[in-house]
Short mmCIF file of C-alpha atoms and ligand atoms in Angstrom, two decimals:
data_model
loop_
_atom_site.label_atom_id
_atom_site.label_comp_id
_atom_site.label_asym_id
_atom_site.label_seq_id
_atom_site.Cartn_x
_atom_site.Cartn_y
_atom_site.Cartn_z
CA MET A 19 113.36 128.88 83.92
CA LEU A 20 114.18 125.19 83.71
CA TYR A 21 111.85 122.25 84.18
CA SER A 22 112.37 118.83 85.66
CA SER A 23 110.24 115.80 86.40
CA THR A 24 108.18 115.52 89.59
CA ARG A 25 110.00 112.21 90.07
CA SER A 26 113.57 113.51 89.77
CA ALA A 27 114.48 117.01 90.94
CA SER A 28 118.11 116.62 89.90
CA GLY A 29 117.29 116.65 86.21
CA PRO A 30 117.51 116.15 83.33
CA PHE A 31 116.34 119.75 82.96
CA VAL A 32 114.60 121.10 79.89
CA GLN A 33 113.32 124.47 78.71
CA SER A 34 109.59 125.14 78.79
CA ALA A 35 109.28 124.68 75.00
CA ASP A 36 110.58 121.13 75.42
CA ALA A 37 108.29 120.46 78.35
CA ILE A 38 105.29 121.58 76.28
CA LYS A 39 106.35 119.55 73.25
CA ARG A 40 106.91 116.36 75.26
CA GLY A 41 103.95 116.59 77.64
CA LEU A 42 105.14 113.87 80.00
CA ALA A 43 108.71 113.57 81.34
CA PRO A 44 110.60 110.45 80.15
CA ASP A 45 110.44 108.86 83.62
CA GLY A 46 106.64 109.12 83.67
CA GLY A 47 106.59 112.18 85.94
CA LEU A 48 105.11 115.59 85.18
CA TYR A 49 107.16 118.66 84.36
CA MET A 50 107.50 121.33 87.04
CA PRO A 51 109.49 124.58 87.05
CA ALA A 52 112.68 124.58 89.12
CA GLU A 53 111.27 127.42 91.22
CA ILE A 54 108.00 129.25 91.63
CA PRO A 55 108.34 132.90 90.59
CA ARG A 56 107.04 135.64 92.91
CA ILE A 57 104.59 138.44 92.45
CA ASN A 58 104.25 141.34 94.93
CA GLU A 59 101.54 143.90 95.64
CA ASP A 60 103.13 146.57 93.45
CA GLU A 61 103.05 144.24 90.51
CA LEU A 62 99.48 143.17 91.25
CA GLU A 63 98.48 146.86 91.20
CA GLU A 64 100.27 147.28 87.91
CA LEU A 65 98.58 144.20 86.42
CA ALA A 66 95.20 145.44 87.63
CA ARG A 67 95.47 148.31 85.15
CA LEU A 68 96.01 145.99 82.16
CA PRO A 69 93.48 144.10 80.02
CA TYR A 70 93.32 140.31 80.41
CA PRO A 71 95.59 139.33 77.47
CA GLU A 72 98.39 141.51 78.83
CA ARG A 73 97.97 140.18 82.35
CA ALA A 74 98.14 136.62 81.03
CA ALA A 75 101.26 137.36 78.96
CA ARG A 76 103.00 138.82 82.02
CA ILE A 77 102.24 135.80 84.20
CA LEU A 78 103.19 133.33 81.45
CA GLY A 79 106.43 135.28 80.90
CA LYS A 80 107.54 134.45 84.45
CA TYR A 81 107.33 130.74 83.65
CA LEU A 82 107.99 130.44 79.92
CA THR A 83 111.28 132.32 79.88
CA ASP A 84 112.37 130.86 76.53
CA TYR A 85 109.43 132.62 74.84
CA THR A 86 109.84 136.34 74.14
CA GLU A 87 107.52 138.99 75.56
CA GLU A 88 106.35 139.79 72.03
CA GLU A 89 105.55 136.15 71.29
CA LEU A 90 103.51 135.71 74.45
CA LEU A 91 101.70 139.00 74.01
CA ALA A 92 100.79 138.18 70.41
CA ASP A 93 99.55 134.72 71.40
CA CYS A 94 97.56 135.97 74.40
CA ARG A 95 95.96 138.74 72.35
CA GLU A 96 94.81 136.21 69.76
CA ALA A 97 93.73 133.59 72.28
CA TYR A 98 91.90 135.86 74.74
CA GLY A 99 90.81 138.76 72.54
CA GLU A 100 87.27 139.93 71.81
CA GLU A 101 86.89 137.60 68.86
CA ARG A 102 87.16 134.45 70.97
CA PHE A 103 86.07 135.81 74.34
CA PRO A 104 83.49 138.52 73.64
CA GLY A 105 83.05 140.64 76.74
CA GLY A 106 86.29 139.53 78.41
CA ALA A 107 88.09 136.29 79.16
CA ALA A 108 87.59 135.77 82.89
CA PRO A 109 84.92 138.10 84.30
CA LEU A 110 83.64 138.11 87.88
CA SER A 111 79.99 137.79 88.86
CA ASP A 112 78.53 137.89 92.38
CA ILE A 113 76.58 134.88 93.61
CA ASP A 114 75.78 135.95 97.15
CA GLY A 115 77.21 138.60 99.47
CA ASN A 116 80.57 136.95 99.96
CA THR A 117 80.78 134.52 97.07
CA VAL A 118 82.16 135.73 93.76
CA ALA A 119 82.12 133.55 90.64
CA LEU A 120 85.16 133.63 88.36
CA GLU A 121 83.52 132.77 85.04
CA LEU A 122 85.87 130.78 82.86
CA TRP A 123 83.41 129.72 80.17
CA HIS A 124 83.02 132.69 77.86
CA GLY A 125 85.19 131.10 75.16
CA PRO A 126 84.30 129.25 71.96
CA THR A 127 83.13 125.99 73.58
CA CYS A 128 81.52 127.37 76.77
CA ALA A 129 83.73 125.38 79.18
CA PHE A 130 86.77 126.44 81.18
CA LYS A 131 89.03 124.17 79.11
CA ASP A 132 89.04 126.98 76.54
CA MET A 133 91.15 129.12 78.88
CA ALA A 134 94.05 126.70 78.38
CA LEU A 135 93.24 125.20 75.01
CA GLN A 136 92.95 128.49 73.16
CA ILE A 137 96.55 129.40 74.02
CA MET A 138 98.28 126.00 74.26
CA PRO A 139 98.25 125.23 70.51
CA ARG A 140 100.00 128.53 69.87
CA LEU A 141 102.59 127.70 72.53
CA LEU A 142 103.10 124.24 71.01
CA SER A 143 103.40 125.60 67.51
CA ARG A 144 106.17 127.96 68.71
CA ALA A 145 107.74 125.13 70.73
CA LEU A 146 108.10 123.07 67.55
CA ARG A 147 109.95 125.92 65.86
CA LYS A 148 112.08 126.68 68.93
CA THR A 149 113.20 123.06 69.21
CA GLY A 150 113.95 122.78 65.47
CA GLU A 151 111.14 120.31 64.89
CA THR A 152 110.13 120.14 61.23
CA LYS A 153 107.55 117.37 61.54
CA THR A 154 103.82 117.95 61.94
CA ALA A 155 102.48 117.31 65.44
CA LEU A 156 99.40 115.07 65.43
CA ILE A 157 97.45 115.69 68.63
CA LEU A 158 95.54 112.59 69.75
CA VAL A 159 92.75 113.09 72.25
CA ALA A 160 90.40 110.67 73.98
CA THR A 161 87.53 112.64 75.44
CA SER A 162 84.44 112.22 77.56
CA GLY A 163 83.12 115.46 76.15
CA ASP A 164 84.48 118.88 77.10
CA THR A 165 88.17 118.43 76.38
CA GLY A 166 87.63 117.11 72.87
CA LYS A 167 85.63 120.06 71.64
CA ALA A 168 87.89 122.61 73.35
CA ALA A 169 90.99 120.97 71.85
CA LEU A 170 89.43 120.83 68.37
CA GLU A 171 88.52 124.48 68.54
CA GLY A 172 91.99 125.39 69.86
CA TYR A 173 94.01 123.42 67.30
CA ARG A 174 91.79 124.06 64.29
CA ASP A 175 93.96 125.42 61.45
CA VAL A 176 97.03 125.95 63.69
CA PRO A 177 100.12 125.55 61.45
CA GLN A 178 102.21 122.38 61.72
CA THR A 179 99.51 120.58 63.74
CA LYS A 180 96.69 118.12 63.15
CA ILE A 181 94.15 117.00 65.70
CA GLN A 182 92.20 113.77 65.96
CA VAL A 183 89.59 113.19 68.66
CA PHE A 184 88.08 109.87 69.72
CA TYR A 185 84.93 109.82 71.83
CA PRO A 186 82.63 107.06 73.13
CA ALA A 187 79.58 107.01 70.82
CA ASP A 188 77.15 106.59 73.71
CA GLY A 189 79.18 108.31 76.41
CA VAL A 190 78.72 111.99 75.62
CA SER A 191 75.67 114.23 75.63
CA ARG A 192 73.83 115.08 72.41
CA VAL A 193 75.05 118.69 72.60
CA GLN A 194 78.64 117.54 73.09
CA LYS A 195 78.35 115.08 70.18
CA LEU A 196 76.99 117.78 67.88
CA GLN A 197 79.63 120.24 69.02
CA MET A 198 82.32 117.80 67.89
CA ALA A 199 80.68 116.32 64.79
CA THR A 200 80.13 119.81 63.32
CA GLN A 201 83.71 120.97 63.96
CA THR A 202 85.19 123.08 61.19
CA GLY A 203 88.86 123.30 60.14
CA ASN A 204 91.15 121.63 57.63
CA ASN A 205 93.38 119.77 60.10
CA VAL A 206 90.72 118.12 62.27
CA ASN A 207 89.21 114.64 62.55
CA VAL A 208 86.54 113.34 64.91
CA THR A 209 85.84 109.63 65.34
CA ALA A 210 83.21 107.96 67.50
CA ILE A 211 84.08 104.55 68.89
CA ARG A 212 81.87 101.70 70.04
CA GLY A 213 82.80 101.53 73.72
CA ASN A 214 83.10 103.72 76.78
CA PHE A 215 85.55 106.47 77.65
CA ASP A 216 88.06 103.99 79.07
CA ASP A 217 88.11 102.14 75.74
CA ALA A 218 88.84 105.40 73.93
CA GLN A 219 91.55 106.34 76.42
CA THR A 220 93.15 102.90 76.38
CA GLY A 221 93.14 102.95 72.58
CA VAL A 222 94.91 106.31 72.48
CA LYS A 223 97.48 105.21 75.08
CA ARG A 224 98.20 102.06 73.05
CA ILE A 225 98.84 104.13 69.94
CA PHE A 226 101.22 106.39 71.88
CA SER A 227 103.27 103.41 73.05
CA ASP A 228 103.20 101.52 69.72
CA GLN A 229 106.72 101.81 68.30
CA ALA A 230 105.71 100.49 64.87
CA ILE A 231 103.03 103.14 64.39
CA ARG A 232 105.34 105.88 65.63
CA GLU A 233 107.98 104.83 63.11
CA LYS A 234 105.51 104.77 60.25
CA LEU A 235 104.23 108.18 61.23
CA GLY A 236 107.78 109.48 61.64
CA GLN A 237 108.67 108.49 58.10
CA ALA A 238 105.62 110.40 56.92
CA GLY A 239 106.77 113.49 58.83
CA VAL A 240 104.37 113.18 61.76
CA ILE A 241 105.04 113.06 65.52
CA LEU A 242 102.39 112.27 68.12
CA SER A 243 101.54 114.76 70.84
CA SER A 244 98.84 115.06 73.48
CA ALA A 245 96.66 117.87 74.77
CA ASN A 246 95.69 116.48 78.14
CA SER A 247 95.81 118.39 81.36
CA ILE A 248 99.12 117.07 82.62
CA ASN A 249 100.90 119.13 79.95
CA TRP A 250 102.57 122.22 81.44
CA GLY A 251 101.29 124.18 78.45
CA ARG A 252 97.78 123.65 79.74
CA LEU A 253 98.54 124.33 83.38
CA ALA A 254 100.56 127.53 83.13
CA PRO A 255 97.81 129.58 81.42
CA GLN A 256 95.43 128.66 84.23
CA ILE A 257 97.57 130.46 86.83
CA ALA A 258 96.94 133.75 85.04
CA TYR A 259 93.19 133.90 85.63
CA TYR A 260 93.56 133.49 89.38
CA VAL A 261 96.00 136.39 89.52
CA SER A 262 93.67 138.34 87.26
CA ALA A 263 90.63 137.57 89.44
CA TYR A 264 92.37 138.94 92.51
CA CYS A 265 93.22 142.12 90.60
CA ASP A 266 89.59 142.48 89.51
CA MET A 267 88.32 141.95 93.05
CA VAL A 268 90.53 144.84 94.15
CA THR A 269 89.67 147.21 91.29
CA SER A 270 85.94 146.53 91.77
CA SER A 271 86.34 147.32 95.51
CA ARG A 272 85.05 143.90 96.52
CA ILE A 273 88.23 143.68 98.64
CA GLY A 274 91.21 145.85 99.50
CA MET A 275 94.71 145.03 98.27
CA GLY A 276 96.21 142.44 100.61
CA ASP A 277 92.86 141.09 101.89
CA VAL A 278 92.78 137.32 102.01
CA VAL A 279 90.38 135.47 99.70
CA ASP A 280 89.55 131.75 99.83
CA VAL A 281 89.24 129.90 96.52
CA THR A 282 86.83 127.05 95.72
CA VAL A 283 87.37 124.90 92.65
CA PRO A 284 85.15 122.08 91.31
CA THR A 285 87.84 119.49 90.81
CA GLY A 286 88.50 116.47 88.63
CA ASN A 287 92.05 116.03 87.47
CA PHE A 288 93.35 118.62 90.00
CA GLY A 289 94.72 120.93 87.29
CA ASN A 290 92.53 123.95 87.89
CA ILE A 291 92.90 123.99 91.67
CA PHE A 292 96.64 123.37 91.41
CA ALA A 293 96.90 126.52 89.29
CA ALA A 294 95.18 128.41 92.14
CA TYR A 295 97.73 126.93 94.56
CA LEU A 296 100.59 128.15 92.37
CA ALA A 297 99.07 131.65 92.28
CA LYS A 298 99.01 131.53 96.08
CA LYS A 299 102.64 130.33 96.21
CA MET A 300 103.57 133.21 93.90
CA GLY A 301 102.26 135.65 96.49
CA VAL A 302 98.61 136.31 95.64
CA PRO A 303 96.81 136.66 99.01
CA PHE A 304 94.73 133.50 98.77
CA GLY A 305 93.73 131.69 101.96
CA ARG A 306 92.31 128.21 101.95
CA LEU A 307 91.84 126.30 98.72
CA ILE A 308 88.55 124.43 98.88
CA CYS A 309 88.58 121.31 96.72
CA ALA A 310 85.03 120.45 95.67
CA SER A 311 84.22 116.94 94.45
CA ASN A 312 81.03 115.24 93.34
CA ARG A 313 80.05 111.77 94.50
CA ASN A 314 83.47 110.57 93.30
CA ASP A 315 85.04 111.74 96.53
CA VAL A 316 88.56 110.31 96.40
CA LEU A 317 90.05 113.78 96.99
CA THR A 318 87.68 114.62 99.85
CA GLU A 319 88.94 111.57 101.70
CA PHE A 320 92.53 112.45 100.84
CA PHE A 321 92.28 115.94 102.36
CA ALA A 322 90.42 114.62 105.40
CA CYS A 323 92.69 111.74 106.36
CA GLY A 324 95.72 111.66 104.07
CA VAL A 325 94.80 108.42 102.31
CA TYR A 326 94.47 108.33 98.54
CA ASP A 327 92.57 105.23 97.51
CA ARG A 328 91.40 104.73 93.97
CA ASN A 329 90.04 101.26 94.77
CA ARG A 330 86.43 102.32 94.92
CA SER A 331 83.41 102.31 92.68
CA PHE A 332 83.08 104.87 89.94
CA HIS A 333 79.90 106.97 89.83
CA THR A 334 78.41 108.63 86.78
CA THR A 335 77.06 112.05 87.74
CA MET A 336 75.62 115.18 86.16
CA SER A 337 79.07 116.78 86.54
CA PRO A 338 80.86 114.31 84.22
CA SER A 339 84.10 116.28 83.91
CA MET A 340 84.71 115.52 87.58
CA ASP A 341 83.96 111.80 87.36
CA ILE A 342 87.55 110.79 87.97
CA LEU A 343 89.35 108.35 90.26
CA ILE A 344 92.94 109.33 89.48
CA SER A 345 93.58 113.05 89.78
CA SER A 346 96.84 113.18 87.83
CA ASN A 347 97.89 116.70 88.77
CA LEU A 348 97.86 115.89 92.47
CA GLU A 349 101.34 114.52 91.77
CA ARG A 350 102.52 118.10 91.27
CA LEU A 351 101.31 119.06 94.76
CA LEU A 352 103.10 116.08 96.31
CA PHE A 353 106.28 117.19 94.54
CA VAL A 354 106.07 120.80 95.74
CA LYS A 355 105.24 119.79 99.32
CA PHE A 356 107.48 116.77 99.83
CA GLY A 357 110.08 116.68 97.04
CA ALA A 358 110.74 114.38 94.09
CA ARG A 359 111.93 111.35 96.02
CA ARG A 360 108.87 111.08 98.25
CA CYS A 361 106.61 111.95 95.31
CA LYS A 362 108.06 109.10 93.27
CA ALA A 363 107.65 106.64 96.16
CA LEU A 364 103.98 107.59 96.57
CA MET A 365 103.34 107.37 92.82
CA ASP A 366 105.00 103.95 92.64
CA GLN A 367 102.75 102.82 95.46
CA LEU A 368 99.69 104.17 93.68
CA ALA A 369 100.65 102.36 90.48
CA SER A 370 101.17 99.01 92.20
CA THR A 371 98.42 99.02 94.86
CA GLY A 372 96.02 101.81 93.83
CA THR A 373 96.50 103.56 97.16
CA TYR A 374 98.99 105.43 99.36
CA ALA A 375 98.95 107.14 102.74
CA LEU A 376 100.63 110.32 103.96
CA THR A 377 102.28 110.59 107.37
CA HIS A 378 100.58 112.73 110.01
CA GLU A 379 103.08 115.58 109.44
CA GLU A 380 102.57 115.42 105.70
CA LEU A 381 98.81 115.62 106.05
CA THR A 382 99.19 118.66 108.33
CA ALA A 383 101.33 120.35 105.67
CA ILE A 384 98.69 119.70 103.01
CA ARG A 385 95.83 120.81 105.22
CA ALA A 386 97.58 124.13 105.78
CA ASP A 387 96.40 125.01 102.26
CA PHE A 388 93.59 122.64 101.33
CA VAL A 389 90.26 121.39 102.56
CA GLY A 390 87.92 119.06 100.64
CA TYR A 391 84.13 118.64 100.45
CA SER A 392 81.98 116.41 98.29
CA ALA A 393 78.39 116.77 97.13
CA ASP A 394 76.15 113.94 95.94
CA GLU A 395 73.60 114.44 93.17
CA GLU A 396 70.93 115.62 95.55
CA LYS A 397 73.15 118.26 97.14
CA THR A 398 74.30 119.34 93.69
CA GLY A 399 70.71 119.83 92.58
CA GLU A 400 69.97 121.75 95.76
CA ALA A 401 73.00 123.98 95.13
CA ILE A 402 71.75 124.72 91.58
CA ARG A 403 68.43 125.83 93.08
CA LEU A 404 69.98 127.86 95.91
CA ALA A 405 72.40 129.63 93.57
CA TRP A 406 69.50 130.46 91.26
CA GLU A 407 67.46 131.79 94.21
CA ALA A 408 70.40 134.09 94.87
CA GLY A 409 70.29 135.12 91.20
CA TYR A 410 73.08 132.98 89.76
CA LEU A 411 72.57 130.30 87.13
CA ALA A 412 75.21 127.62 87.82
CA ASP A 413 76.08 124.54 85.81
CA PRO A 414 76.31 121.24 87.76
CA HIS A 415 80.12 121.45 88.15
CA THR A 416 79.99 124.97 89.52
CA ALA A 417 77.09 123.89 91.74
CA VAL A 418 79.30 121.20 93.30
CA GLY A 419 81.62 124.07 94.22
CA TYR A 420 78.77 126.12 95.63
CA ALA A 421 77.66 123.15 97.72
CA ALA A 422 81.20 122.96 99.13
CA ILE A 423 81.09 126.65 100.03
CA ARG A 424 77.80 126.19 101.84
CA ALA A 425 79.18 123.25 103.80
CA ASP A 426 82.29 125.24 104.64
CA ARG A 427 80.27 128.27 105.80
CA ASN A 428 78.36 126.02 108.17
CA ALA A 429 81.67 124.90 109.62
CA ARG A 430 83.46 128.24 109.82
CA ASP A 431 83.58 131.99 109.36
CA ARG A 432 80.62 133.13 107.27
CA SER A 433 82.06 136.52 106.36
CA GLN A 434 85.10 135.17 104.51
CA LYS A 435 85.22 136.24 100.84
CA ILE A 436 85.32 133.22 98.58
CA LEU A 437 86.13 133.08 94.89
CA LEU A 438 84.38 130.20 93.10
CA ALA A 439 85.70 128.94 89.78
CA SER A 440 82.64 128.74 87.52
CA THR A 441 83.75 126.12 85.03
CA ALA A 442 81.03 125.67 82.42
CA SER A 443 78.07 127.47 80.96
CA PRO A 444 74.84 126.06 82.44
CA TYR A 445 73.68 125.64 78.85
CA LYS A 446 76.25 122.92 78.22
CA PHE A 447 74.28 120.85 80.74
CA ALA A 448 70.90 122.39 80.04
CA ALA A 449 68.77 119.25 80.51
CA ASN A 450 70.08 118.61 84.03
CA VAL A 451 69.96 122.24 85.08
CA PHE A 452 66.42 122.56 83.72
CA ARG A 453 65.32 119.45 85.61
CA CYS A 454 66.88 120.64 88.90
CA LEU A 455 65.21 124.05 88.62
CA SER A 456 61.78 123.06 87.29
CA GLY A 457 61.33 119.53 88.58
CA LYS A 458 60.37 118.54 85.02
CA GLU A 459 62.20 116.61 82.33
CA ALA A 460 63.16 118.58 79.24
CA ALA A 461 61.54 117.41 76.00
CA SER A 462 65.00 116.50 74.66
CA ASP A 463 68.67 117.30 75.18
CA LEU A 464 68.57 119.90 72.43
CA LEU A 465 65.20 121.45 73.30
CA ALA A 466 66.43 121.82 76.88
CA LEU A 467 68.49 124.82 75.79
CA ARG A 468 65.38 126.76 74.81
CA GLU A 469 63.42 125.51 77.79
CA LEU A 470 66.14 126.63 80.20
CA SER A 471 66.31 129.99 78.49
CA ALA A 472 62.54 130.47 78.77
CA LEU A 473 62.48 129.35 82.40
CA THR A 474 65.30 131.64 83.55
CA SER A 475 65.04 134.51 81.03
CA THR A 476 68.75 134.15 80.29
CA PRO A 477 70.22 133.94 76.77
CA ILE A 478 71.63 130.80 75.16
CA PRO A 479 75.36 131.51 74.62
CA VAL A 480 76.19 132.31 71.00
CA PRO A 481 78.47 129.25 70.44
CA LEU A 482 75.56 126.94 71.38
CA GLN A 483 72.83 128.72 69.41
CA GLY A 484 71.51 126.79 66.43
CA ILE A 485 73.75 123.82 67.18
CA GLY A 486 71.13 121.44 65.80
CA GLU A 487 71.20 123.15 62.41
CA ARG A 488 74.94 123.01 61.67
CA THR A 489 76.40 120.71 59.03
CA VAL A 490 77.54 117.41 60.48
CA ARG A 491 80.96 116.62 59.02
CA PHE A 492 81.92 113.51 60.94
CA THR A 493 79.67 110.47 61.08
CA GLY A 494 80.09 106.76 61.63
CA THR A 495 81.40 104.71 64.50
CA VAL A 496 84.39 102.36 64.59
CA ALA A 497 85.47 99.58 66.93
CA PRO A 498 88.32 100.45 69.34
CA ALA A 499 90.54 97.97 67.45
CA GLU A 500 90.25 100.16 64.34
CA MET A 501 91.69 103.25 66.04
CA PRO A 502 95.30 102.75 64.84
CA ALA A 503 94.12 102.40 61.23
CA ARG A 504 92.12 105.61 61.57
CA VAL A 505 95.17 107.46 62.87
CA LEU A 506 97.33 106.28 59.97
CA GLU A 507 94.60 107.18 57.50
CA PHE A 508 94.25 110.68 58.96
CA ALA A 509 98.04 111.10 58.79
CA GLY A 510 97.80 110.39 55.06
CA LEU A 511 99.13 106.81 55.14
C1 PLP B 2 87.60 119.70 83.31
C2 PLP B 2 86.51 120.29 84.11
C3 PLP B 2 86.57 120.35 85.54
C4 PLP B 2 87.71 119.74 86.32
O1 PLP B 2 88.91 120.47 86.21
P1 PLP B 2 90.30 119.79 86.62
O2 PLP B 2 91.33 120.77 86.21
O3 PLP B 2 90.38 118.51 85.85
O4 PLP B 2 90.26 119.57 88.08
C5 PLP B 2 85.53 120.97 86.21
N1 PLP B 2 84.47 121.48 85.55
C6 PLP B 2 84.37 121.44 84.20
C7 PLP B 2 83.16 122.00 83.54
C8 PLP B 2 85.39 120.85 83.44
O5 PLP B 2 85.26 120.80 82.09
#
């Protein structure tokens, strides 16, 4: 399978190992496979009999054809085995009669990013060998919380890689800060910066485009690489759990083979829901894809009227991983639906004006698969309470998805089976969940974990237990201007 940029379908083409190593195509577009492989009912039945790591290896094998079956199986067994995902990688759990949660947060950091970031470092490490790269890849990450910890945990002690994470000192929760500052591993570095997430992100982008730094690093045997969600190595593994979820719905007799299931995904950068779309394109019987947004509703407007407009105010919410104005992976959908030329024109427009509009026909084509809903903070809180009344403890992101389902049910068929991507453990956002359920403030961010556990009689997930007692390895805060120096220092210069 060959890959090309979303902005030029006529090449240059690269193998998947190259696409994973580079992250972004040279013309600024995102890598996409030349075709979308198929999966039929016989194969779904066959996959249904396999454990998750084997299912994932089979799906990845359809896309990453320059990796051998043995390589993918070995990587998937390590990434998704009992050690890292005790009790299974992507289990189902019923919320109400027709809503089934696909729980993607049973990994080491309790957020769905683990599903991609446990396997991607292994794929990158192999990609370096496959492409004859002898240098060490230094992964630079700017994070507002979840991605940083998941990337640290994924890249920790992976050969031929180092990882350095920058986060805004006052822009992440106390739990998130502790998760990162106590990170173990010999190839990791965590640095807090004085500033907000944009300052961290801008600083990282500057380093990536600084020729002088790249040269210095190159001479020291280091190349820069990124772990963000536009990398194909992060997207491809996400397709597998949607295929797997359908298999599990069949084997648990929630549906019969061939029955259509709608999918709801709490969405930020559009990576997770795009993976569901690809599973549908492959042949999994998915119906509508329901894109759930919080108060940052740029996608809701896009699916309603075909206008993408990032010129709007940014809202901070209790579902911070969805506080986004530019959903980068939407570019991949534009490419699949309308081709590279139109995709490039729309992206150029977005870059110069911050907005673009689809034609009426284009919007119809998009609405054949997608519908969008948004929930403000109040509706999100209500959804947390309603899900809990039904017996399901949802984190604020998942609750935004549940709110979308409730809005959709009011508008349409109530008996439709809907799969909801449950994207984080409620304990990662314990203070907010506790407040929504009890009407009281938790004594502190950290104590909220125990208070939520006592209130709901549910256990604190093992990776978050005793987080306040772990050894803090990374302290101190630097100004954004010091970021390049920190990178060189970490690279040994
Ligand atoms: C990253 C994240 C999302 C958004 O996923 P995208 O792929 O960026 O759309 C939703 N929920 C949680 C908990 C996340 O960490």
